[in-house]
Structures are given as structure tokens and as C-alpha cells.
Coordinates of C-alpha atoms in Angstrom, one line a residue:
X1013 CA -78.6 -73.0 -27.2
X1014 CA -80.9 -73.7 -29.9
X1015 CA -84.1 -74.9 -30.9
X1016 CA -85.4 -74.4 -34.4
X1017 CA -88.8 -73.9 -34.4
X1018 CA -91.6 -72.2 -36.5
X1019 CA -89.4 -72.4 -39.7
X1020 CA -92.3 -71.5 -41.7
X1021 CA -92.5 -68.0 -40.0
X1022 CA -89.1 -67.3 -42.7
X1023 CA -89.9 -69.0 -45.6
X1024 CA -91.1 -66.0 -47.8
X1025 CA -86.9 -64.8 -47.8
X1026 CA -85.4 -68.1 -47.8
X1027 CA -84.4 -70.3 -51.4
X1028 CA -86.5 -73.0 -52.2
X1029 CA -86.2 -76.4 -50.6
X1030 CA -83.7 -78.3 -52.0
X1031 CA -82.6 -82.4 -51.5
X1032 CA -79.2 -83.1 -50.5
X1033 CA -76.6 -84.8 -53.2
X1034 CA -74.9 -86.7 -50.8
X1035 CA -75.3 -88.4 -47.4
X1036 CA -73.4 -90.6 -45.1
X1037 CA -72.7 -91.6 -42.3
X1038 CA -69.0 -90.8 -41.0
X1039 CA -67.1 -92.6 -38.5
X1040 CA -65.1 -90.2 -36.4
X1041 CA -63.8 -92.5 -33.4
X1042 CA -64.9 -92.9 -29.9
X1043 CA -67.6 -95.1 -31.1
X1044 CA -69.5 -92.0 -32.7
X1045 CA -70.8 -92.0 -36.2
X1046 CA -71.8 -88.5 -37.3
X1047 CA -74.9 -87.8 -40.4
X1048 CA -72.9 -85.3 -43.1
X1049 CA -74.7 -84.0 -45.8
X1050 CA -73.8 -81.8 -48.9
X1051 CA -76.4 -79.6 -51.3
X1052 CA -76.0 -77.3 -53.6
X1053 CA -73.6 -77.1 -56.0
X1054 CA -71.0 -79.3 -56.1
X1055 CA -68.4 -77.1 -57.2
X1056 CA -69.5 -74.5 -55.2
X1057 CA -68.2 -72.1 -52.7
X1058 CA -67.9 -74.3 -49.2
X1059 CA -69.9 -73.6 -46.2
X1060 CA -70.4 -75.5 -43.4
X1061 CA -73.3 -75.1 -40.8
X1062 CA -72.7 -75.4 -37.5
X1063 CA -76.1 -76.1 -35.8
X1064 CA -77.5 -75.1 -32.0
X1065 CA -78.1 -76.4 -28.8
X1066 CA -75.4 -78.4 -28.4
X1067 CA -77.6 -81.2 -29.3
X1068 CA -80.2 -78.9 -31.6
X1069 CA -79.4 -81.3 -34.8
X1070 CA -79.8 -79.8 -38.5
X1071 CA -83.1 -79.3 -40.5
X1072 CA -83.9 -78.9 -44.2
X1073 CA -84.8 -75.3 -43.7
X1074 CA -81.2 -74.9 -42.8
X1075 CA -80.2 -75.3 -46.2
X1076 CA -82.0 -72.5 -47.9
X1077 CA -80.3 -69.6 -46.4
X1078 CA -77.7 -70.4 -49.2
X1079 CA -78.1 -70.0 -52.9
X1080 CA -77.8 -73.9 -54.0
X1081 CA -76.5 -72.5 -57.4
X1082 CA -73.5 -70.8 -55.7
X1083 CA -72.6 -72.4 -52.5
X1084 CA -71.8 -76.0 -51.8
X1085 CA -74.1 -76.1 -48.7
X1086 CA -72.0 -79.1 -45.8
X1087 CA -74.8 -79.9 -43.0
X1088 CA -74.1 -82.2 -40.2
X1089 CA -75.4 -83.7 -36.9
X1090 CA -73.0 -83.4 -34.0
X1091 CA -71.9 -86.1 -31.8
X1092 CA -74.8 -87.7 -29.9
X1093 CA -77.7 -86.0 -31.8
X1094 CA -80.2 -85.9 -34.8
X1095 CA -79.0 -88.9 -37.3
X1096 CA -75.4 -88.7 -35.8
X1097 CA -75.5 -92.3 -33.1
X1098 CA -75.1 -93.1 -30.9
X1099 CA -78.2 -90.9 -29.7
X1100 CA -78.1 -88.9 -26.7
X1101 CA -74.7 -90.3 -25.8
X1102 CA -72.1 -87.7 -23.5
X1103 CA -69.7 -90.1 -23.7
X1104 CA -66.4 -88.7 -25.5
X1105 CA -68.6 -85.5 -26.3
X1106 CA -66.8 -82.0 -25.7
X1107 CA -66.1 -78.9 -27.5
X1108 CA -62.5 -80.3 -28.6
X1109 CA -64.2 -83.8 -29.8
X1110 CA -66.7 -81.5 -32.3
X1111 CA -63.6 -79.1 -33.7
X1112 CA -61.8 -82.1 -34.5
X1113 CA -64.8 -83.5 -36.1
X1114 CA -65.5 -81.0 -37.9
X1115 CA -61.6 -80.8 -39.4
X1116 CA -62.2 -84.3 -40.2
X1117 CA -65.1 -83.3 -42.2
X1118 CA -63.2 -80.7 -44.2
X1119 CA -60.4 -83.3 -44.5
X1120 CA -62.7 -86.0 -45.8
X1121 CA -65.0 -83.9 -48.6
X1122 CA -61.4 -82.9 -50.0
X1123 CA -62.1 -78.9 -49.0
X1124 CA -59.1 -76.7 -48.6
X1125 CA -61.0 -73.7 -46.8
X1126 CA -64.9 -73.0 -46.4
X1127 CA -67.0 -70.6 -44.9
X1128 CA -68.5 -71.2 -41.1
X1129 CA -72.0 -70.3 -40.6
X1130 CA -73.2 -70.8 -37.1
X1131 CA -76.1 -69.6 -34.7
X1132 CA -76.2 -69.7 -30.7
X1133 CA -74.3 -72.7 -29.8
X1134 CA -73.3 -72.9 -33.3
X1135 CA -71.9 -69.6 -33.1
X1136 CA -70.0 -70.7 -30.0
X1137 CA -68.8 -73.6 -32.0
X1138 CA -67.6 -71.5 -35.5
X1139 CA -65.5 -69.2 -33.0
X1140 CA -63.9 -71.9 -31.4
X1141 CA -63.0 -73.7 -34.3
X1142 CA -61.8 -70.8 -36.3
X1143 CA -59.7 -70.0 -33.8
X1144 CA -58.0 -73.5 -33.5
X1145 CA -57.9 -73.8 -37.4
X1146 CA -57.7 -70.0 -38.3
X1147 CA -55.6 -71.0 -41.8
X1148 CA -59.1 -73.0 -42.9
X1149 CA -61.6 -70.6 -42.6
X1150 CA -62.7 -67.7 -45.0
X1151 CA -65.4 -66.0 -43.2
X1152 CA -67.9 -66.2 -40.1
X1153 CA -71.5 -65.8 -40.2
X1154 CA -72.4 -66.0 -36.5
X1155 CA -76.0 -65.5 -35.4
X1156 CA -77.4 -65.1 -31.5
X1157 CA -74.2 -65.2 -30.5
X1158 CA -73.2 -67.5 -27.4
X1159 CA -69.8 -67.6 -25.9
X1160 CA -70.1 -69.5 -22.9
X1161 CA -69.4 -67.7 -20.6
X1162 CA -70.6 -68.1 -16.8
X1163 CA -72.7 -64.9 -17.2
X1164 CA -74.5 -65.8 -19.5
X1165 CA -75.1 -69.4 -18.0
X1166 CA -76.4 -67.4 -14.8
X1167 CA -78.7 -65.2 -17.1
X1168 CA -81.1 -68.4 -18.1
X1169 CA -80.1 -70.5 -15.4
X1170 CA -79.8 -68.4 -12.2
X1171 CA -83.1 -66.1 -12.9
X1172 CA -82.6 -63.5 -14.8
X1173 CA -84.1 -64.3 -18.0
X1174 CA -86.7 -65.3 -15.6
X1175 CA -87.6 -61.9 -14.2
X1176 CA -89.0 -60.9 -17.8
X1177 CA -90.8 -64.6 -17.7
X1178 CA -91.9 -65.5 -14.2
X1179 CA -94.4 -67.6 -14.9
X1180 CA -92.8 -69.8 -17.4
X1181 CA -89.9 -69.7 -14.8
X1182 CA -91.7 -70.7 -12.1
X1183 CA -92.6 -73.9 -14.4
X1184 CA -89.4 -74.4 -15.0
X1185 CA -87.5 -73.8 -11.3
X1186 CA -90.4 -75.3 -9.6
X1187 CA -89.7 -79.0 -10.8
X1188 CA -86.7 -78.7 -8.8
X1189 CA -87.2 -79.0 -4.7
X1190 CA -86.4 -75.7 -3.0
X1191 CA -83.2 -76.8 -1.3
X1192 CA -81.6 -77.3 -4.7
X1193 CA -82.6 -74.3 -6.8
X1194 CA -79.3 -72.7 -6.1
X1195 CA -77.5 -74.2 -8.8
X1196 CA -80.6 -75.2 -11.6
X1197 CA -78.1 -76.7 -14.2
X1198 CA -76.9 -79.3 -12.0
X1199 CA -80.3 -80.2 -10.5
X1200 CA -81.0 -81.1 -13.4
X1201 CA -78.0 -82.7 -14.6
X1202 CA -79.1 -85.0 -11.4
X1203 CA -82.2 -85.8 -13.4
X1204 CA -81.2 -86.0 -16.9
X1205 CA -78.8 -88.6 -16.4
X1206 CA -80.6 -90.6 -13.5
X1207 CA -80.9 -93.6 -15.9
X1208 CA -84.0 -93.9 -15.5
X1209 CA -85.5 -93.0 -19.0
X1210 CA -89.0 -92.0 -17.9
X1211 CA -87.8 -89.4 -15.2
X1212 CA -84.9 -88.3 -17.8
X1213 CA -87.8 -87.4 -20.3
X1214 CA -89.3 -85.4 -18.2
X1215 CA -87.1 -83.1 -17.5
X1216 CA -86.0 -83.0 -20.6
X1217 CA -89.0 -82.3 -21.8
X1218 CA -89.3 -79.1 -19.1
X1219 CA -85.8 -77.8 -20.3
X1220 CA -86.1 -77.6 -23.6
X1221 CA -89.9 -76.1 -23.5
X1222 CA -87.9 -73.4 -20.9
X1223 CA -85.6 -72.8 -23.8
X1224 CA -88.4 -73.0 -26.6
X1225 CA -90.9 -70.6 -24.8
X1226 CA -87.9 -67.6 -24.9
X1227 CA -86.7 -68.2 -28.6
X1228 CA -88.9 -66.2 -30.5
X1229 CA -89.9 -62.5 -30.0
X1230 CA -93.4 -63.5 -30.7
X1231 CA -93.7 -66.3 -28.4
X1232 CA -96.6 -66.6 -26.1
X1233 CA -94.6 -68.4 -23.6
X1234 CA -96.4 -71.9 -24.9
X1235 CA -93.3 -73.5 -26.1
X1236 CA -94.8 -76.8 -27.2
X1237 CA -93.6 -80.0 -25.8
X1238 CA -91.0 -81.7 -28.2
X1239 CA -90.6 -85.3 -28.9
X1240 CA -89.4 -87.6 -25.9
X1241 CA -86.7 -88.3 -27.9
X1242 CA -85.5 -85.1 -29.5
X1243 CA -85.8 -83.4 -26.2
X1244 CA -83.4 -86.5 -24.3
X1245 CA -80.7 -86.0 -26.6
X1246 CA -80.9 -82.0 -26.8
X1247 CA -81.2 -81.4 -23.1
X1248 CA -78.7 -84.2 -22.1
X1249 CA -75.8 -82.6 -24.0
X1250 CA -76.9 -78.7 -23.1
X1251 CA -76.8 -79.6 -19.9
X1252 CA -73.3 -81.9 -20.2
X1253 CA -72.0 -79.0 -21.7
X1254 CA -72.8 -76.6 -19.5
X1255 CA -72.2 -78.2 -16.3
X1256 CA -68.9 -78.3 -17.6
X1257 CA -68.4 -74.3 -18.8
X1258 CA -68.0 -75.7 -22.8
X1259 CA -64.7 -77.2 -21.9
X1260 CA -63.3 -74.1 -22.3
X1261 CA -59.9 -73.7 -20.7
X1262 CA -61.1 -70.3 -19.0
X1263 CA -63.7 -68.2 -18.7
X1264 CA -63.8 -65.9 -20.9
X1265 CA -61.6 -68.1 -23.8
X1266 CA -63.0 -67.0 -26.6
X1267 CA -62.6 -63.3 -25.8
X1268 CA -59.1 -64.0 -24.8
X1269 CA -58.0 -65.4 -28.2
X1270 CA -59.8 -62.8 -30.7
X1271 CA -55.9 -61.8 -32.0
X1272 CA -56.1 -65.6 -33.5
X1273 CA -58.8 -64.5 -36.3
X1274 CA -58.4 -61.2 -36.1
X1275 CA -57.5 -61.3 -39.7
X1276 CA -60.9 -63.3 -40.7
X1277 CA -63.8 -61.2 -42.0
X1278 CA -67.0 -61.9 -40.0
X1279 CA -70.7 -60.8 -39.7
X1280 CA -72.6 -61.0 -36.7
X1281 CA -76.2 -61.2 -37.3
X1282 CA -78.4 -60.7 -33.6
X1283 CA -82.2 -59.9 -32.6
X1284 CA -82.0 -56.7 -29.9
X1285 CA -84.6 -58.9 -27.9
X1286 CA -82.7 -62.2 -27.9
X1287 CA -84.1 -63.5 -24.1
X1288 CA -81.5 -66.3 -24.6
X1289 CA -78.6 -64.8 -25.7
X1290 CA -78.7 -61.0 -24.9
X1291 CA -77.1 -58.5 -27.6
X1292 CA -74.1 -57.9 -24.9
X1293 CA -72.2 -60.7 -25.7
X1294 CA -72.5 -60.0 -29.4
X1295 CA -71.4 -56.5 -29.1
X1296 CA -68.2 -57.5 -26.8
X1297 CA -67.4 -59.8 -29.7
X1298 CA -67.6 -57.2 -32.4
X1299 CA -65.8 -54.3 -30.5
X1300 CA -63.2 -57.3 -30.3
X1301 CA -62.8 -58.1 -34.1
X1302 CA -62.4 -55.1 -35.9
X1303 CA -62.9 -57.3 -39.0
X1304 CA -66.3 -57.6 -38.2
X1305 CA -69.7 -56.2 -39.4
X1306 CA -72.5 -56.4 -36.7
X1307 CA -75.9 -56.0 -37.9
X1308 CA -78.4 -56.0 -34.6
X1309 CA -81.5 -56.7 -35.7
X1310 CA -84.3 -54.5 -34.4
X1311 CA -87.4 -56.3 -34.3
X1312 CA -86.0 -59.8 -33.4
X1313 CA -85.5 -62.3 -30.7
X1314 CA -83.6 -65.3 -30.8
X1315 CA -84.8 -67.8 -33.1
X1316 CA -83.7 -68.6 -36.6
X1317 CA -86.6 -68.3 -37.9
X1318 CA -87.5 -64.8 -36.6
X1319 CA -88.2 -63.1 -40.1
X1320 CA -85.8 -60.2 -40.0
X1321 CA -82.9 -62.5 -38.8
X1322 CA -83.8 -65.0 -42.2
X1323 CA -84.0 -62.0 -44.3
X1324 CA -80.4 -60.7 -43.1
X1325 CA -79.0 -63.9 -43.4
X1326 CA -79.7 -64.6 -46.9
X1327 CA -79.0 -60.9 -47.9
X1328 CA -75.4 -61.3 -46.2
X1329 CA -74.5 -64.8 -48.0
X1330 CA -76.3 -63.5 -51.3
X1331 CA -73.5 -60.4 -50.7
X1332 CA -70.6 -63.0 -49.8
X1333 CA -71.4 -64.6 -52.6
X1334 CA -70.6 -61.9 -55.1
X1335 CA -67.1 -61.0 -53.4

């Protein structure tokens, strides 16, 4: 449950921009062909980014969190969004489809283990993937952490995000005809996948600025209107997702599987006034893992680019880095 925005707000603690060493597009069946990209140094220390939303994308800024003279920085676009095609597409598009593809990453740039790095959706992702491949991952970096879980869906969907933002709520709930505000995600899955593009725009558009207006702690409840495009694909596969509880066999799966990577060292990086993903989920996580370091972060929301959450993250890969 991503949106990267306001990247700028971080730059003073993140490494320089740097240009990727390798592109391409990967074929990883189904019809989908995913964008991979590698920076850094080539001999580096492995990490792989696991990006928001589902259907967020990756940025340039994403790569600076990382040292480029240490770490061999692996960036990708998951199925149906950013450069990945094709765009916007649910079809053959769940949780297990993007674990497999991201194995089939590993597989194909020859790595034998690699570090996960993941925020919101991302962090949902590296957890889920760790614990399917535990013997290929060295360490999580999880940020805003997301678990899926139907409390947290009923937190921003079901109004209780939207008792701290009532106006931007009633934006967002008031596109949607009173006899079906019961159940928000699926009003709108109605909408987003009417096939008629206009109409699917549009609410896009509305739930991804519902998403935007909450990320940062500084936010004035604005949150911009994104590209007709970018918003499609992003609120299309949020929405597929969650109508569908992550494809998770239960709620509650990642919780229930903790003993799989108990043995993985992890640090759990979250803002104490993340509106999207509140610090309880983070906390259960932690108390979970005893393997894990949590660092809440006091003067944050949710956003990547808060500048307290940037800061940690490059101190705690700068740290990793000298293990």
C-alpha cells in the first residue's frame, strides 16, 4: 500500500543518483514480462527491493538507500505495473505468481542468497517470500509494515483511518452510492474493472489520491492527482489484491508461520503516525521474531520519503554492510 511521493523531502540522507548497469525485460510466463534492473556494484552484496502498492512500481530514488560501492542494488516492476506489461493487467497476478517471480529473478542473475528490502506492500511481499524460500534470504529490511490482514483492510477501508480524516474520507466514500458503502473495496472493484476506461480512471484516480493524502505525516490532505495511467494500474491491482485477502491461505498467515524465518535476522523500520499502516502490526511482527530489531520512528508517518524513515534506512544498510 504504497505510493512514493515527495522523494526530494529525503534526499539530504540518501547516496547520490546513480544509473542502472543492466536492464531487461524478463519473461516470467502467463504472458507477463517483468522490467529488472541491477546498480551498484556488480560484485556486490545482493539486495533485492521489493516495491509498494501492489502496483506502486520502482523509482530511481529507490536505489540510493544503498551504497552503490558495496551492494549490488536488483530493482524490479511487479507483474502488471511500471515497465513490467502487460500494464494494469490482474490476469494470472497473485501473491504466489510475484514469489515465484521473484525466485526466478534470483535464479536468472546467478544469485545464491540476497538481502530483501521491502516497504508496505513490499514488506508484505519480503515476509511472504522469505518464508516460502527461507534457505535464500540473509536478512529483512521491512518498512511500514503491511500483513494483510482483514484488520487492517477494515482500518482504511471500513472508516477508521477516516475518523482522523473526515473530510478526505468523505471524498473518498462519497463517490460510492449510499446503499453500497458497506463493503468500499468491492464498490470499487465494481468500478475499477467496469471496462469502461474513462469511469475506471476515475476511480482510480479517487483511490490512490485517498491513499496519497495519508502517506506522509506532513500531508495537508491535498494528495495530488496521479497520472491516468499510473493510478489504473496501481489501484486495479490494490484493489485485486485485496478483494481477495493477498491470497493468503488464512488470515493471519504470516503471523502463523514466523517459526519458518525465525532464524533470519531482520529490522523493522516504522513512523509512530503511519495513518496507513498503524505501528500495531509492526510490533506483533517484532514480538513474533525474536531475531528482530524494531526501530519506531518517532516523528514519521508512512511514506518512504518521510526524512527520519530515509535516514534510518541508510544508517541500517550502511550497518549491514559492515557485518
Amino acid at each position: 500500500m504504497d505510493k512514493y511521493r515527495g522523494q526530494k523531502n529525503a534526499a539530504h540522507f540518501l547516496y547520490p543518483p546513480v544509473d542502472p548497469f543492466d536492464r531487461r525485460m524478463l519473461e516470467v510466463g502467463d504472458g507477463h514480462v517483468l522490467y529488472v534492473e541491477q546498480s551498484g556494484n556488480p560484485e556486490g552484496q545482493p539486495v533485492v527491493v521489493l516495491h509498494g502498492g501492489p502496483g506502486g512500481g520502482s523509482s530511481p530514488a529507490m536505489r540510493r538507500y544503498f551504497d552503490p560501492a558495496h551492494y549490488r542494488i536488483i530493482l524490479f516492476d511487479q507483474r502488471g505495473c511500471g515497465r513490467s506489461r502487460p500494464h494494469a493487467s490482474v490476469e494470472a497476478n497473485t501473491t504466489w505468481h510475484l514469489v515465484a517471480d521473484t525466485e526466478t529473478i534470483r535464479k536468472t542473475l546467478g544469485i545464491e542468497r540476497w538481502m530483501v528490502f521491502g516497504g508496505s506492500w513490499g514488506a508484505t511481499l519480503a515476509l511472504v517470500y522469505a518464508q516460502t524460500h527461507p534457505d535464500r534470504v540473509t536478512n529483512l529490511i521491512l518498512r511500514g509494515v503491511f500483513m494483510m490482514t482483514q484488520s487492517e483492510l477494515d482500518w482504511f477501508y471500513a472508516g477508521g483511518a477516516g475518523r482522523f480524516w473526515p473530510e478526505i474520507w468523505a471524498r473518498f466514500e462519497g463517490l460510492i452510492p449510499e446503499d453500497e458503502r458497506d463493503d468500499l473495496i468491492a464498490a470499487y472493484h465494481r468500478r475499477l474493472f467496469s471496462g469502461v476506461i474513462a469511469e475506471e480512471v476515475k476511480y482510480a484516480r479517487a483511490w490512490a489520491q485517498w491513499e496519497n493524502a495519508l502517506a506522509s505525516m506532513a500531508s495537508n490532505g491535498a494528495g495530488g492527482e496521479p497520472p491516468g495511467d499510473y493510478a489504473r494500474a496501481f489501484a486495479r491491482l490494490e484493489n485485486h489484491y485485496f478483494i481477495n485477502g493477498g491470497f493468503l491461505e488464512e488470515d493471519g498467515h504470516i503471523l502463523n508461520r514466523m517459526d519458518r524465518i525465525a532464524h533470519i535476522p531482520g529490522v523493522i523500520v516504522q513512523g509512530r503516525y503511519d495513518m496507513i499502516c498503524p505501528p500495531r502490526m509492526a510490533y506483533e511482527l517484532s514480538s513474533a521474531w525474536p531475531n528482530s530489531e524494531i526501530r519506531m520512528i518517532a516523528r514519521a508517518g508512512h511514506a518512504l520519503s518521510e526524512p527520519d524513515i530515509s535516514a534510518e534506512l541508510v544508517q541500517t544498510m550502511d550497518r549491514l554492510a559492515k557485518v
